[in-house]
Short mmCIF file of C-alpha atoms in Angstrom, two decimals:
data_model
loop_
_atom_site.label_atom_id
_atom_site.label_comp_id
_atom_site.label_asym_id
_atom_site.label_seq_id
_atom_site.Cartn_x
_atom_site.Cartn_y
_atom_site.Cartn_z
CA UNK A 258 -14.00 -1.80 -30.80
CA UNK A 259 -13.52 -1.62 -27.02
CA UNK A 260 -15.03 1.32 -25.03
CA UNK A 261 -12.56 3.45 -23.18
CA UNK A 262 -13.87 2.76 -19.72
CA UNK A 263 -13.58 -1.07 -20.36
CA UNK A 264 -9.90 -0.66 -21.26
CA UNK A 265 -9.26 1.24 -18.04
CA UNK A 266 -11.21 -1.24 -15.93
CA UNK A 267 -8.32 -3.56 -15.16
CA UNK A 268 -6.27 -0.49 -14.10
CA UNK A 269 -9.11 0.43 -11.58
CA UNK A 270 -9.12 -3.13 -10.30
CA UNK A 271 -5.42 -3.11 -9.81
CA UNK A 272 -5.51 0.26 -7.87
CA UNK A 273 -8.34 -1.02 -5.63
CA UNK A 274 -6.56 -4.25 -4.99
CA UNK A 275 -3.35 -2.68 -4.15
CA UNK A 276 -5.00 -0.21 -1.84
CA UNK A 277 -6.55 -3.15 0.03
CA UNK A 278 -3.24 -5.24 -0.03
CA UNK A 279 -0.67 -2.53 0.67
CA UNK A 280 -1.58 -2.23 4.47
CA UNK A 281 -1.15 -5.98 4.75
CA UNK A 282 2.27 -5.75 3.18
CA UNK A 283 3.34 -2.87 5.27
CA UNK A 284 2.10 -4.50 8.60
CA UNK A 285 3.91 -7.69 7.65
CA UNK A 286 7.31 -5.83 7.15
CA UNK A 287 6.88 -4.04 10.40
CA UNK A 288 6.11 -7.16 12.44
CA UNK A 289 8.68 -9.52 10.61
CA UNK A 290 12.07 -10.38 12.29
CA UNK A 291 14.51 -13.13 12.14
CA UNK A 292 13.03 -15.41 14.82
CA UNK A 293 16.13 -17.58 15.29
CA UNK A 294 18.54 -14.81 15.73
CA UNK A 295 16.16 -12.82 18.07
CA UNK A 296 15.52 -15.94 20.19
CA UNK A 297 19.18 -16.58 20.53
CA UNK A 298 20.04 -13.06 21.50
CA UNK A 299 17.26 -13.02 24.17
CA UNK A 300 18.37 -16.40 25.49
CA UNK A 301 21.91 -15.22 25.84
CA UNK A 302 20.89 -12.16 27.70
CA UNK A 303 18.55 -14.22 30.06
CA UNK A 304 21.20 -16.77 30.66
CA UNK A 305 23.61 -13.78 31.54
CA UNK A 306 21.11 -12.65 34.10
CA UNK A 307 20.40 -9.43 32.14
CA UNK A 308 16.55 -9.60 31.74
CA UNK A 309 16.51 -5.74 31.72
CA UNK A 310 18.53 -5.69 28.42
CA UNK A 311 16.28 -8.49 26.95
CA UNK A 312 13.18 -6.43 27.72
CA UNK A 313 14.89 -3.38 26.00
CA UNK A 314 15.62 -5.54 22.80
CA UNK A 315 12.01 -6.51 22.58
CA UNK A 316 10.86 -2.84 22.96
CA UNK A 317 13.09 -2.17 19.89
CA UNK A 318 11.00 -4.48 17.77
CA UNK A 319 7.49 -3.31 19.25
CA UNK A 320 5.65 -3.93 16.25
CA UNK A 321 6.58 -7.71 16.25
CA UNK A 322 4.04 -10.13 18.03
CA UNK A 323 7.01 -12.29 18.78
CA UNK A 324 8.86 -9.57 20.52
CA UNK A 325 5.75 -8.20 22.39
CA UNK A 326 5.02 -11.77 23.56
CA UNK A 327 8.47 -12.46 24.74
CA UNK A 328 8.69 -9.15 26.66
CA UNK A 329 5.21 -10.02 28.33
CA UNK A 330 6.62 -13.46 29.40
CA UNK A 331 9.80 -11.83 31.00
CA UNK A 332 7.84 -9.41 32.84
CA UNK A 333 5.54 -12.13 34.06
CA UNK A 334 8.59 -14.08 35.22
CA UNK A 335 9.51 -11.00 37.36
CA UNK A 336 6.50 -11.54 39.40
CA UNK A 337 8.02 -14.81 40.72
CA UNK A 338 6.38 -18.16 41.28
CA UNK A 339 2.71 -18.00 42.27
CA UNK A 340 2.28 -19.01 45.75
CA UNK A 341 -1.11 -20.13 45.32
CA UNK A 342 -3.46 -21.13 42.31
CA UNK A 343 -7.27 -20.65 42.79
CA UNK A 344 -7.80 -23.47 40.21
CA UNK A 345 -5.59 -25.97 42.05
CA UNK A 346 -6.89 -28.56 44.63
CA UNK A 347 -4.96 -29.39 47.71
CA UNK A 348 -2.76 -32.08 46.04
CA UNK A 349 -1.29 -29.72 43.50
CA UNK A 350 -0.96 -26.69 45.79
CA UNK A 351 2.74 -27.31 46.28
CA UNK A 352 3.53 -28.29 42.81
CA UNK A 353 6.52 -26.52 41.44
CA UNK A 354 7.05 -28.35 38.28
CA UNK A 355 7.90 -26.31 35.08
CA UNK A 356 4.47 -26.93 33.67
CA UNK A 357 2.62 -25.32 36.52
CA UNK A 358 5.18 -22.63 37.28
CA UNK A 359 5.35 -21.42 33.62
CA UNK A 360 1.66 -21.65 33.01
CA UNK A 361 0.99 -18.13 33.70
CA UNK A 362 3.96 -17.09 31.82
CA UNK A 363 2.82 -18.98 28.75
CA UNK A 364 -0.81 -17.35 29.34
CA UNK A 365 0.78 -13.78 29.19
CA UNK A 366 2.96 -15.02 26.25
CA UNK A 367 0.01 -15.99 24.10
CA UNK A 368 -2.19 -13.04 25.37
CA UNK A 369 0.46 -10.52 24.14
CA UNK A 370 1.19 -12.43 20.90
CA UNK A 371 -2.66 -12.36 20.06
CA UNK A 372 -3.11 -8.75 20.99
CA UNK A 373 -0.11 -7.63 18.71
CA UNK A 374 -1.17 -9.84 15.77
CA UNK A 375 -4.87 -8.65 15.76
CA UNK A 376 -4.16 -5.69 13.32
CA UNK A 377 -2.10 -7.98 11.21
CA UNK A 378 -5.01 -10.47 10.88
CA UNK A 379 -7.33 -7.54 10.07
CA UNK A 380 -5.05 -6.40 7.43
CA UNK A 381 -4.89 -10.07 6.00
CA UNK A 382 -8.77 -10.17 5.80
CA UNK A 383 -8.89 -6.90 3.86
CA UNK A 384 -6.12 -8.17 1.52
CA UNK A 385 -8.29 -11.25 0.53
CA UNK A 386 -10.74 -9.23 -1.38
CA UNK A 387 -7.83 -7.11 -2.81
CA UNK A 388 -6.31 -10.27 -4.05
CA UNK A 389 -9.59 -11.22 -5.78
CA UNK A 390 -9.66 -7.78 -7.54
CA UNK A 391 -6.12 -8.41 -8.81
CA UNK A 392 -7.20 -11.79 -10.14
CA UNK A 393 -10.10 -10.17 -11.96
CA UNK A 394 -7.79 -7.56 -13.31
CA UNK A 395 -5.36 -10.20 -14.43
CA UNK A 396 -8.08 -12.09 -16.23
CA UNK A 397 -9.40 -9.07 -17.98
CA UNK A 398 -6.21 -7.77 -19.02
CA UNK A 399 -4.87 -11.17 -20.11
CA UNK A 400 -7.81 -12.55 -21.67
CA UNK A 401 -7.98 -10.08 -24.55
CA UNK A 402 -6.90 -11.00 -28.14
CA UNK A 403 -3.98 -8.54 -27.58
CA UNK A 404 -3.20 -8.64 -23.75
CA UNK A 405 -2.35 -5.30 -22.13
CA UNK A 406 1.11 -6.34 -20.83
CA UNK A 407 1.48 -3.35 -18.32
CA UNK A 408 -2.00 -4.33 -16.76
CA UNK A 409 -1.03 -7.99 -16.62
CA UNK A 410 2.34 -7.30 -14.93
CA UNK A 411 0.89 -4.77 -12.50
CA UNK A 412 -1.85 -7.38 -11.53
CA UNK A 413 0.65 -10.09 -11.16
CA UNK A 414 3.05 -8.08 -9.22
CA UNK A 415 0.28 -7.15 -6.80
CA UNK A 416 -0.68 -10.85 -6.37
CA UNK A 417 2.87 -11.81 -5.67
CA UNK A 418 3.24 -9.18 -3.00
CA UNK A 419 0.09 -10.41 -1.16
CA UNK A 420 1.22 -14.03 -1.47
CA UNK A 421 4.66 -13.11 -0.15
CA UNK A 422 3.06 -11.25 2.75
CA UNK A 423 1.03 -14.34 3.66
CA UNK A 424 4.16 -16.55 3.58
CA UNK A 425 5.90 -14.19 5.98
CA UNK A 426 2.96 -14.07 8.33
CA UNK A 427 2.63 -17.74 8.38
CA UNK A 428 6.42 -18.09 9.30
CA UNK A 429 5.93 -15.59 12.12
CA UNK A 430 3.02 -17.50 13.56
CA UNK A 431 5.00 -20.87 13.15
CA UNK A 432 7.79 -19.32 15.17
CA UNK A 433 5.62 -18.53 18.09
CA UNK A 434 5.71 -21.98 19.81
CA UNK A 435 9.26 -22.70 18.68
CA UNK A 436 10.43 -19.38 20.46
CA UNK A 437 8.66 -20.17 23.59
CA UNK A 438 10.11 -23.61 23.66
CA UNK A 439 13.70 -22.33 23.08
CA UNK A 440 13.31 -19.83 25.95
CA UNK A 441 11.40 -22.10 28.31
CA UNK A 442 14.58 -23.05 30.51
CA UNK A 443 15.59 -19.54 30.77
CA UNK A 444 12.07 -18.39 31.62
CA UNK A 445 12.01 -21.31 34.32
CA UNK A 446 15.26 -20.16 35.84
CA UNK A 447 14.15 -16.55 35.90
CA UNK A 448 10.89 -17.12 37.59
CA UNK A 449 12.51 -19.10 40.39
CA UNK A 450 15.51 -16.99 41.17
CA UNK A 451 14.78 -13.29 41.85
CA UNK A 452 18.56 -12.41 41.45
CA UNK A 453 18.57 -13.39 37.76
CA UNK A 454 16.52 -10.46 36.80
CA UNK A 455 19.43 -8.03 36.76
CA UNK A 456 22.71 -9.92 37.49
CA UNK A 457 22.09 -10.61 41.05
CA UNK A 458 21.40 -6.99 41.97
CA UNK A 459 18.93 -8.08 44.57
CA UNK A 460 15.53 -7.37 42.70
CA UNK A 461 12.77 -7.71 45.15
CA UNK A 462 9.82 -9.85 44.18
CA UNK A 463 7.59 -12.73 45.16
CA UNK A 464 9.22 -16.08 44.41
CA UNK A 465 11.10 -19.07 45.65
CA UNK A 466 14.82 -19.29 46.37
CA UNK A 467 17.19 -21.01 44.06
CA UNK A 468 17.21 -23.94 46.57
CA UNK A 469 13.46 -24.17 46.22
CA UNK A 470 12.57 -23.09 49.86
#
């Protein structure tokens, strides 16, 4: 005959696993967005010389690392082309290639992405022991001569939710480089031409003219 506490142990493990996995699921849901659609809209706004609206769009998805990174890149472009680079020697001081011009933009992009993704990673680390608890619950509930199906279903559902969250997070991380690459030309045009910031409204900033003077 099974003791009462042993019969309830899988439920306790399910509850503990869910408590550790739920914050991960919630953070993933808040951080996720359709990267392709987001990138397409931002690119359209930047090409239309409407960086202000692009920034507002990124603020509407402020929980997304991708949106935060894109906003940081746009604001970095607003500073214009750096006239000097302390790390550059005299031979590369006048280098205006896209690689050099966009280097600080990419740095701000990556920095903002990492900062916004840090809580998401912390929640994932907490979800790992949660998944192990759910596996233990599934093993206990399903390994009996007469499996307790509600416990089995609850544990399996919890594992599925954590696995789904991990898949969404991996997709978000994978979209990081693709998004910057898709917006690279727009960033390059924005950082070189001060007038592109708000449709030629004459925004004042340090930079080079469209002719490269």
